[in-house]
mmCIF file of C-alpha atoms in Angstrom:
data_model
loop_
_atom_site.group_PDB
_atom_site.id
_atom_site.type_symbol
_atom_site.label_atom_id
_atom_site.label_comp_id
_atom_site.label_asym_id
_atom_site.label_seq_id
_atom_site.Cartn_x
_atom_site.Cartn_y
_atom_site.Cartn_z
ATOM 1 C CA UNK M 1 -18.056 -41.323 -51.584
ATOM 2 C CA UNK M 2 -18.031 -38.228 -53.563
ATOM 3 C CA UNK M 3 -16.104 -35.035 -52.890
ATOM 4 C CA UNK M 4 -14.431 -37.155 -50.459
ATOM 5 C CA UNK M 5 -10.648 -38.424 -50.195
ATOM 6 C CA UNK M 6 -8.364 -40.734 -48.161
ATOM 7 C CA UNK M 7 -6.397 -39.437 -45.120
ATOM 8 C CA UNK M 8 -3.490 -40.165 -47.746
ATOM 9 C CA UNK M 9 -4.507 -37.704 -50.575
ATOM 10 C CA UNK M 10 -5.592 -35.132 -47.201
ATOM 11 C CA UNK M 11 -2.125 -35.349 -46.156
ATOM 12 C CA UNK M 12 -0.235 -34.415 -49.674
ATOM 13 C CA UNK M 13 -2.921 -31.736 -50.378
ATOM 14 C CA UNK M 14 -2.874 -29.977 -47.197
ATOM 15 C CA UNK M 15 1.041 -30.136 -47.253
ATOM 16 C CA UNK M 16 1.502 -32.168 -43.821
ATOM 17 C CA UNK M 17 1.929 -35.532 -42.078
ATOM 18 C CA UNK M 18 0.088 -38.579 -40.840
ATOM 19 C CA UNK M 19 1.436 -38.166 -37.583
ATOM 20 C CA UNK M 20 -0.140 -34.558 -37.580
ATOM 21 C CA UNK M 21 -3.545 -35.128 -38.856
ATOM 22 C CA UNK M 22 -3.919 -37.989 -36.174
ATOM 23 C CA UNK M 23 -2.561 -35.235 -33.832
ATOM 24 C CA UNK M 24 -5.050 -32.918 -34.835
ATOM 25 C CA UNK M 25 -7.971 -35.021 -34.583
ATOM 26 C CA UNK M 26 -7.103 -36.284 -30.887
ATOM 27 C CA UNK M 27 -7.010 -32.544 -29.556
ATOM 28 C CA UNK M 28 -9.938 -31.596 -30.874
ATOM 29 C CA UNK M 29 -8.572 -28.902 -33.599
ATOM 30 C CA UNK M 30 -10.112 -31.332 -36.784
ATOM 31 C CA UNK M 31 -13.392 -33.149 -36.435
ATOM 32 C CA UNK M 32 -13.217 -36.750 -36.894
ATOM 33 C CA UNK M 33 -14.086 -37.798 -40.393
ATOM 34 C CA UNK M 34 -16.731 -40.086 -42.164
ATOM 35 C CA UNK M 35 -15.472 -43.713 -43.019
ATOM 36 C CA UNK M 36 -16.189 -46.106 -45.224
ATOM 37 C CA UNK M 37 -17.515 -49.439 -44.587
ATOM 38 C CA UNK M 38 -14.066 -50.894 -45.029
ATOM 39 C CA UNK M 39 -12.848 -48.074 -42.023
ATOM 40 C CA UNK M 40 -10.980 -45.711 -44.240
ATOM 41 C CA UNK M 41 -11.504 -41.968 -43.233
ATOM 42 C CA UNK M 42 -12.444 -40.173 -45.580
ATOM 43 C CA UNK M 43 -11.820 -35.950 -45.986
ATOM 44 C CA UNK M 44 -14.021 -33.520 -47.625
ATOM 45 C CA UNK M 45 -14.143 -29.538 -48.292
ATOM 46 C CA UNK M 46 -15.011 -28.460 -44.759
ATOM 47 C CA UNK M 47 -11.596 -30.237 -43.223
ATOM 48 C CA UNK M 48 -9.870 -28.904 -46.438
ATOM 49 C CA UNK M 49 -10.639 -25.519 -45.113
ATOM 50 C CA UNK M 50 -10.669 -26.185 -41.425
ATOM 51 C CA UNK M 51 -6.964 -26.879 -41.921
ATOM 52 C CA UNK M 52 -6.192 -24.298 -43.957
ATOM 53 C CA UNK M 53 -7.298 -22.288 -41.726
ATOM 54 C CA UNK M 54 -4.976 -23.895 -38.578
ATOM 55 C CA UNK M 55 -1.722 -23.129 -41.208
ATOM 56 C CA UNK M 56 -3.070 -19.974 -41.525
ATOM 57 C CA UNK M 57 -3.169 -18.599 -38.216
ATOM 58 C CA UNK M 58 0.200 -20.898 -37.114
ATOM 59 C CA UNK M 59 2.116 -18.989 -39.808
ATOM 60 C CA UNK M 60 1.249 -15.710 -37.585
ATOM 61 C CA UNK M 61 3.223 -17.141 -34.782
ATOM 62 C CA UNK M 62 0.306 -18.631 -32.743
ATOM 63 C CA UNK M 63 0.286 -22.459 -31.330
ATOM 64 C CA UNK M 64 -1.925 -25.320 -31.559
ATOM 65 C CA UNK M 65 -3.631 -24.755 -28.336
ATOM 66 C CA UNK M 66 -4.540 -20.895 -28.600
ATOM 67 C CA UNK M 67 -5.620 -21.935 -32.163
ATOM 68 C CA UNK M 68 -7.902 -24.000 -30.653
ATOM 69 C CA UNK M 69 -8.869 -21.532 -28.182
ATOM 70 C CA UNK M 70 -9.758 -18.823 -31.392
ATOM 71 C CA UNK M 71 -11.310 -21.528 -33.465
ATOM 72 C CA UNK M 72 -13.640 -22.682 -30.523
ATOM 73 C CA UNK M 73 -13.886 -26.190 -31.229
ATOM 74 C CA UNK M 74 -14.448 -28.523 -34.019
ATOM 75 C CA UNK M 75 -17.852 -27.699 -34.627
ATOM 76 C CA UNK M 76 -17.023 -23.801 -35.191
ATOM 77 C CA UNK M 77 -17.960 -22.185 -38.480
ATOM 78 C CA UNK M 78 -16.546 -18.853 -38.199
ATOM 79 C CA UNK M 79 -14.943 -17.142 -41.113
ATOM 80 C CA UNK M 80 -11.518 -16.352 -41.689
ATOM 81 C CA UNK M 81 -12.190 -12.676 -41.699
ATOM 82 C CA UNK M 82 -14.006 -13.037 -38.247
ATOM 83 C CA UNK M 83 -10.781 -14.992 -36.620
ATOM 84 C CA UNK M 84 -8.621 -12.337 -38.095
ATOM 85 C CA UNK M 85 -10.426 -9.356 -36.762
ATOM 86 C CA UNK M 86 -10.430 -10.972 -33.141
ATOM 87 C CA UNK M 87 -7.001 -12.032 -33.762
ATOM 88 C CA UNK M 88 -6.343 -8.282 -34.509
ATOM 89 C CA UNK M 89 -7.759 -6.943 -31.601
ATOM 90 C CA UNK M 90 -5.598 -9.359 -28.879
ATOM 91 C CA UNK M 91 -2.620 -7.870 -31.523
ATOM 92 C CA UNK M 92 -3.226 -4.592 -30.871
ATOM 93 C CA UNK M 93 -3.831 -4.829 -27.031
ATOM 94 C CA UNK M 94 -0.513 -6.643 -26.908
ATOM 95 C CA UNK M 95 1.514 -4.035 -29.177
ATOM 96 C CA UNK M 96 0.053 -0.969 -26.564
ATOM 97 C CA UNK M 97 1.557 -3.294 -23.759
ATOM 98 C CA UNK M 98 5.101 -4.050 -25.596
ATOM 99 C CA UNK M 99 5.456 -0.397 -26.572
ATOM 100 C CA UNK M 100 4.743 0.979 -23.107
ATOM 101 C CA UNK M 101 7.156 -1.471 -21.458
ATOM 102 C CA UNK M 102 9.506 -0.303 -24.084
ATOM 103 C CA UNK M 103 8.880 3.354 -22.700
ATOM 104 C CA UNK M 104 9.390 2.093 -19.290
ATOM 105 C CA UNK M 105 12.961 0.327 -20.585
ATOM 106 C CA UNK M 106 14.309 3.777 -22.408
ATOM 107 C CA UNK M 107 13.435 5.382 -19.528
ATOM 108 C CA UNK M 108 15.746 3.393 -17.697
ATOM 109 C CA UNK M 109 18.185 3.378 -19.951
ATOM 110 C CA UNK M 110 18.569 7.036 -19.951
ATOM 111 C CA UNK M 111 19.256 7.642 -16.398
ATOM 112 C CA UNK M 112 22.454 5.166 -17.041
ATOM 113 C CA UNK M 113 24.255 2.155 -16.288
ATOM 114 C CA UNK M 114 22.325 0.665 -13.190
ATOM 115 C CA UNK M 115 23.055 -2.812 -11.938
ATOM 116 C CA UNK M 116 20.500 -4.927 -11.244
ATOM 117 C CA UNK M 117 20.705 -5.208 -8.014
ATOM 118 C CA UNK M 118 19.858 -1.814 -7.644
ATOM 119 C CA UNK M 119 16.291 -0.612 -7.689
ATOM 120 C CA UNK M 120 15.523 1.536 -10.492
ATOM 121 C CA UNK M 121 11.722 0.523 -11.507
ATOM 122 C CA UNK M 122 8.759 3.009 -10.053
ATOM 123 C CA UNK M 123 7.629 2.175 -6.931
ATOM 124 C CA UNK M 124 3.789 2.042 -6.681
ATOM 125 C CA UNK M 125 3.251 3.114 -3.541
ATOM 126 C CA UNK M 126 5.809 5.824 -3.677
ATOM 127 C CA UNK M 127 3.529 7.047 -6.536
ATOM 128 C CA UNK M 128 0.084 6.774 -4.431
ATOM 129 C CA UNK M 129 1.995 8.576 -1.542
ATOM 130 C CA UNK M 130 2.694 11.126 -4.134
ATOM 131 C CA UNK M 131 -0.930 11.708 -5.616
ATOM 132 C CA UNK M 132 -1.871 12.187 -1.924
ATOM 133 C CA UNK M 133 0.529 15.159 -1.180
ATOM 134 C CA UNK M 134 0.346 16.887 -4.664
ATOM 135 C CA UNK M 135 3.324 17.771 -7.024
ATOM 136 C CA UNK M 136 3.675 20.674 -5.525
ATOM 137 C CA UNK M 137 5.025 19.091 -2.454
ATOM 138 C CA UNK M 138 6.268 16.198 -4.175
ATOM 139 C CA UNK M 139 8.419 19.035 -5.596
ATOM 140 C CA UNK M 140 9.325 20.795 -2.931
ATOM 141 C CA UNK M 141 10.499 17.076 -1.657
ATOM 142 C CA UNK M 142 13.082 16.595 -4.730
ATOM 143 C CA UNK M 143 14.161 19.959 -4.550
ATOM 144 C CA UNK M 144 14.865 20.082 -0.374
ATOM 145 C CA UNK M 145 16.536 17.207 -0.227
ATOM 146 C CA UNK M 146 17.188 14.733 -4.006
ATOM 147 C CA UNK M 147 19.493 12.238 -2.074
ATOM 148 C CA UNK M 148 16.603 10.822 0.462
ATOM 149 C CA UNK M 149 14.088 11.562 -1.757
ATOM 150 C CA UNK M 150 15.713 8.655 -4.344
ATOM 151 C CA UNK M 151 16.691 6.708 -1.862
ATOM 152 C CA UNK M 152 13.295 6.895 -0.315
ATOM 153 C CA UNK M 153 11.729 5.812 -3.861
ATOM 154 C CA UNK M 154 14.054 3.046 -3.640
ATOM 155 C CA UNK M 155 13.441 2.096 -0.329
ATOM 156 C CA UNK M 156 9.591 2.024 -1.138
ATOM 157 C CA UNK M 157 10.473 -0.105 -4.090
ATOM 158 C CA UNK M 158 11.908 -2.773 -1.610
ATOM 159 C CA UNK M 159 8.581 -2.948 0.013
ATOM 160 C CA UNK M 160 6.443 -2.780 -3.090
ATOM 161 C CA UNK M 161 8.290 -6.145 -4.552
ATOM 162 C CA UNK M 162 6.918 -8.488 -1.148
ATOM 163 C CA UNK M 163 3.913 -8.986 0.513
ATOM 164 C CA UNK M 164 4.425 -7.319 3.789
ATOM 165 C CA UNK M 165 0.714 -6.863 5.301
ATOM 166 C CA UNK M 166 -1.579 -4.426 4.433
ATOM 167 C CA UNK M 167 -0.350 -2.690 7.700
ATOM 168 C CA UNK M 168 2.635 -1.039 5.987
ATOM 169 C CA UNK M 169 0.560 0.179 3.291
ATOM 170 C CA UNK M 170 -2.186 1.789 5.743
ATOM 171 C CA UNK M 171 1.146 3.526 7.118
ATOM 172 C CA UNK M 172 2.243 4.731 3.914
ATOM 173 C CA UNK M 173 -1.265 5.971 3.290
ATOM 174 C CA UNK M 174 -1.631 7.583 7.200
ATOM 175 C CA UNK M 175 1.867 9.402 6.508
ATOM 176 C CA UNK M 176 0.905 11.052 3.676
ATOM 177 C CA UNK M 177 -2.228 12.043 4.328
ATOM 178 C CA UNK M 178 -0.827 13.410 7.767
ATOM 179 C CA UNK M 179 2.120 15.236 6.006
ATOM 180 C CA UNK M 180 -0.897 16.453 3.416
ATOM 181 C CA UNK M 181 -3.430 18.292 6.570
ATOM 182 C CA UNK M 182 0.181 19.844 8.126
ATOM 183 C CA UNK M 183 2.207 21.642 5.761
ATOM 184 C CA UNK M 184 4.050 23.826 8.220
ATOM 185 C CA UNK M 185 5.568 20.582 9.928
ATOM 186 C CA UNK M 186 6.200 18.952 6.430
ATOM 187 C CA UNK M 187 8.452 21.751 5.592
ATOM 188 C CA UNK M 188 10.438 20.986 8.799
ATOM 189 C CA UNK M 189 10.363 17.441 8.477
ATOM 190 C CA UNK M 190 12.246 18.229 4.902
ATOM 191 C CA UNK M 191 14.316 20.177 6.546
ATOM 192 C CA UNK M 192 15.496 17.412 8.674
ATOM 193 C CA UNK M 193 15.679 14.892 5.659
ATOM 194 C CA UNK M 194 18.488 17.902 4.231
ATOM 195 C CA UNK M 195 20.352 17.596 7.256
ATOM 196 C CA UNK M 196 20.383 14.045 7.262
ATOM 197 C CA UNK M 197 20.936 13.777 4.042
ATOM 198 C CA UNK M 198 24.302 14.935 4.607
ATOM 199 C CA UNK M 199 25.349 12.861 7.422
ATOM 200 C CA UNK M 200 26.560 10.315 4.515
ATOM 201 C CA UNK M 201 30.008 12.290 4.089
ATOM 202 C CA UNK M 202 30.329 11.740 7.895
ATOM 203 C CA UNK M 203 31.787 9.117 10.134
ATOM 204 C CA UNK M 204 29.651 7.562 11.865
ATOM 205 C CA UNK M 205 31.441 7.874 14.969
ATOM 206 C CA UNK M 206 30.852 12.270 14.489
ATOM 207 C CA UNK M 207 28.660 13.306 17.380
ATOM 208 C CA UNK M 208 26.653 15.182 15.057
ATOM 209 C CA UNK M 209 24.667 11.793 14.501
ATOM 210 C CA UNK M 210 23.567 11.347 17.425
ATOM 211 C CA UNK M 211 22.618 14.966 18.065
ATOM 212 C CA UNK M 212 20.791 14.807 14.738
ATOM 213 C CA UNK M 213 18.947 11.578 15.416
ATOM 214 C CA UNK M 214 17.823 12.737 19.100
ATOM 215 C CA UNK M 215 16.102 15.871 17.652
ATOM 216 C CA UNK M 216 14.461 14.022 14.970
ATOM 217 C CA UNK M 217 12.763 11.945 17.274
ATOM 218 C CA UNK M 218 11.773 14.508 19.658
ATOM 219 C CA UNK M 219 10.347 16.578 16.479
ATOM 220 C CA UNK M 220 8.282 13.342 15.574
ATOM 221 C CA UNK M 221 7.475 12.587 19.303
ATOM 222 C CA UNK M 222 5.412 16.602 19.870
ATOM 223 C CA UNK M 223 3.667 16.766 16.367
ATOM 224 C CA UNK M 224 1.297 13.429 17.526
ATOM 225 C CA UNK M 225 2.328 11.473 13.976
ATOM 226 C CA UNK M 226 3.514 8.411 16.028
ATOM 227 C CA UNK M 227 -0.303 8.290 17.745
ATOM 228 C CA UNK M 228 -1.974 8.093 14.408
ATOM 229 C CA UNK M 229 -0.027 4.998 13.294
ATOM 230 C CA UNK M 230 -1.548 3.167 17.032
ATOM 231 C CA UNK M 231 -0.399 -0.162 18.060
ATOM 232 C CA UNK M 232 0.077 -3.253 16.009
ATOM 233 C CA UNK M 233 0.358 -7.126 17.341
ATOM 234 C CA UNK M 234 3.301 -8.882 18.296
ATOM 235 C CA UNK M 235 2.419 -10.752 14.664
ATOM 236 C CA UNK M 236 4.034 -8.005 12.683
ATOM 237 C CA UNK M 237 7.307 -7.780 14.583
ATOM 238 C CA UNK M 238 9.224 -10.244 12.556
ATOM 239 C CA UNK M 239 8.466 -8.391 9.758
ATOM 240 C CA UNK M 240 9.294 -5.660 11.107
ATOM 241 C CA UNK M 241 12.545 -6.555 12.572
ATOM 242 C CA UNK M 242 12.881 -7.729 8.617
ATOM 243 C CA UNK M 243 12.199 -4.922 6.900
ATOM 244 C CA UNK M 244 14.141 -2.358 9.206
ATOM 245 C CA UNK M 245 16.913 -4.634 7.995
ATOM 246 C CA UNK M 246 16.455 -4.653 4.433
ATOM 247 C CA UNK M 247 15.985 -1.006 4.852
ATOM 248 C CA UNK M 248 19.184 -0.278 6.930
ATOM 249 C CA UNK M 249 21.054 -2.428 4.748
ATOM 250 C CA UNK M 250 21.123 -0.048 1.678
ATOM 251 C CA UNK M 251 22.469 2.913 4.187
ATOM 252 C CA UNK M 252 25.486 4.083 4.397
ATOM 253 C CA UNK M 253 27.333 3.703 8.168
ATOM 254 C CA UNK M 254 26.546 6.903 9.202
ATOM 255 C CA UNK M 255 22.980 6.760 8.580
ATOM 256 C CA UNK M 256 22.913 3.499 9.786
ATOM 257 C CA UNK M 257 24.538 4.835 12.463
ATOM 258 C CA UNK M 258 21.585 7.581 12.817
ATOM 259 C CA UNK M 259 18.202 4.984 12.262
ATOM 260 C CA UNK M 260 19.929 3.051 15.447
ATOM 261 C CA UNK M 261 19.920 5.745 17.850
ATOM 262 C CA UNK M 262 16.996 7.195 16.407
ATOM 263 C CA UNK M 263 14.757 4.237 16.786
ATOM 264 C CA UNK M 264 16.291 3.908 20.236
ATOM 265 C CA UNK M 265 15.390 7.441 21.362
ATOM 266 C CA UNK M 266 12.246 7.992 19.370
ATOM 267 C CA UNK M 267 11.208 3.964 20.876
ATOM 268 C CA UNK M 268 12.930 3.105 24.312
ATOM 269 C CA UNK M 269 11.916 -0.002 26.341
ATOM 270 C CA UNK M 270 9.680 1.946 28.444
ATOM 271 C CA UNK M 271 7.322 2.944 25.638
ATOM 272 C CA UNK M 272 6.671 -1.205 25.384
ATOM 273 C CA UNK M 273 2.664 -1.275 26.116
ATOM 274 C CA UNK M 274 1.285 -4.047 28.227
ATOM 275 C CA UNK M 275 0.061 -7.317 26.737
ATOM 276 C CA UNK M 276 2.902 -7.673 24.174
ATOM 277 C CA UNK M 277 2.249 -4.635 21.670
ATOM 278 C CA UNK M 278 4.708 -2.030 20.747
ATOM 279 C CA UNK M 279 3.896 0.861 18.955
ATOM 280 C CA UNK M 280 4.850 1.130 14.941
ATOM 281 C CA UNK M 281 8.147 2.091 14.125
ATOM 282 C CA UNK M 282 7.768 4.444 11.148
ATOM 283 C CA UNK M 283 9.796 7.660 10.493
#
């Protein structure tokens, strides 16, 4: 037939195999060709360009099937300049992405050597908790008291990497705003954060823990922040009894030493509610 050629003569012009061309046709990415009566295939100028067009876009770096996916099918006729331009956009989308994940790395970087068992990534809900209370108080936060304050951002970043329930993050969202409509009590709540802060040069057999962690709870106990977090079902108390743990576990002894007896005086057996419900432990 004219303007036509054997799959032979297709393969040397277009540079590739049998095996490929087959390969090509059973995905889908070349249409099948005419035949002659005898069964030969034969190849004209639109799967000349069709696969011209595949070694094209492969020698940008894509593969077979997402050059299928911008080609659309055998039966496509877009131009080259048209795949390009779309190609282009994904490109540029991607390069945004790569370049603010290399912002994110740098950052990193430049706070030091960090192992990676340490958590050094943003926490999200640290940041929402943030937006809520304003920088100003976010600032007065890192100021009063930088060692809880980063080891609060870590500690947030534990949470942030599992599913807990969406009745930790309605906490997270309840302390903040709470902290947000009392200022005065904020200020001494960082004031006891300071203090605690430095129990971590203590032993945590000095009786200044325990003094510490009975007026913290006491302080939490009159301002009414404990009733706005209510009750929660006996559901959540494995994960809770989970978390507390992943949470004490990056403290040192002596503030492990304080989150015992403060839990225990700020949560004693006899504030166990009937039916099976507790109230949240949150500080």
């Amino acid at each position: 037939m004219e303007n036509r050629i054997k799959i032979g003569d297709f393969v040397k012009l277009t540079g590739s195999t049998l095996k490929t061309v087959r390969y090509y046709h059973k995905i889908g990415l070349l249409p099948k060709p005419e035949r002659t009566a005898s069964g030969y295939r034969l190849y004209g100028p639109g799967e000349l360009n069709r696969m011209r067009l595949i070694k094209h876009l492969k020698s940008l770096g894509l593969d077979l099937k997402r050059i299928k996916e911008i080609l659309g099918g055998v039966n496509n006729n877009a131009t080259l300049q048209e795949v390009l331009q779309l190609l282009r956009s994904e490109l540029t989308l991607d390069k945004k992405n790569i370049e603010e994940r290399i912002e994110k790395i740098d950052k990193m970087l430049n706070q030091g050597t960090v192992h990676l068992d340490q958590d050094s990534f943003e926490s999200p809900t640290f940041q929402k908790m943030a937006a809520i209370l304003g920088a100003d108080q976010i600032d007065k936060y890192a100021q009063t008291c930088p060692e809880i304050y980063n080891q609060h951002q870590k500690l947030y970043g534990i949470l942030d990497d599992f599913q807990w329930s969406e009745h930790y993050q309605n906490s997270f969202r309840i302390l903040a705003e709470f902290w947000k409509k009392h200022p005065e009590q904020y200020e001494i709540a960082l004031d006891y954060a300071a203090r605690c802060a430095r129990l971590a040069s203590l032993s945590e057999d000095d009786p200044e823990i325990e003094q510490l962690a009975r007026e913290t709870a006491e302080f939490y106990k009159s301002i009414g922040l404990l009733d706005e977090f209510g009750e929660f079902d006996t559901q959540y108390a494995p994960l809770n009894s989970l978390r507390n743990k992943m949470i004490v576990d990056n403290l040192t002894p002596a503030r492990k030493k304080f989150e015992q007896l403060y839990q225990q005086y700020l949560y004693p057996e006899s504030d166990k509610q009937p039916g099976g419900k507790t109230r949240t432990k949150f500080k």
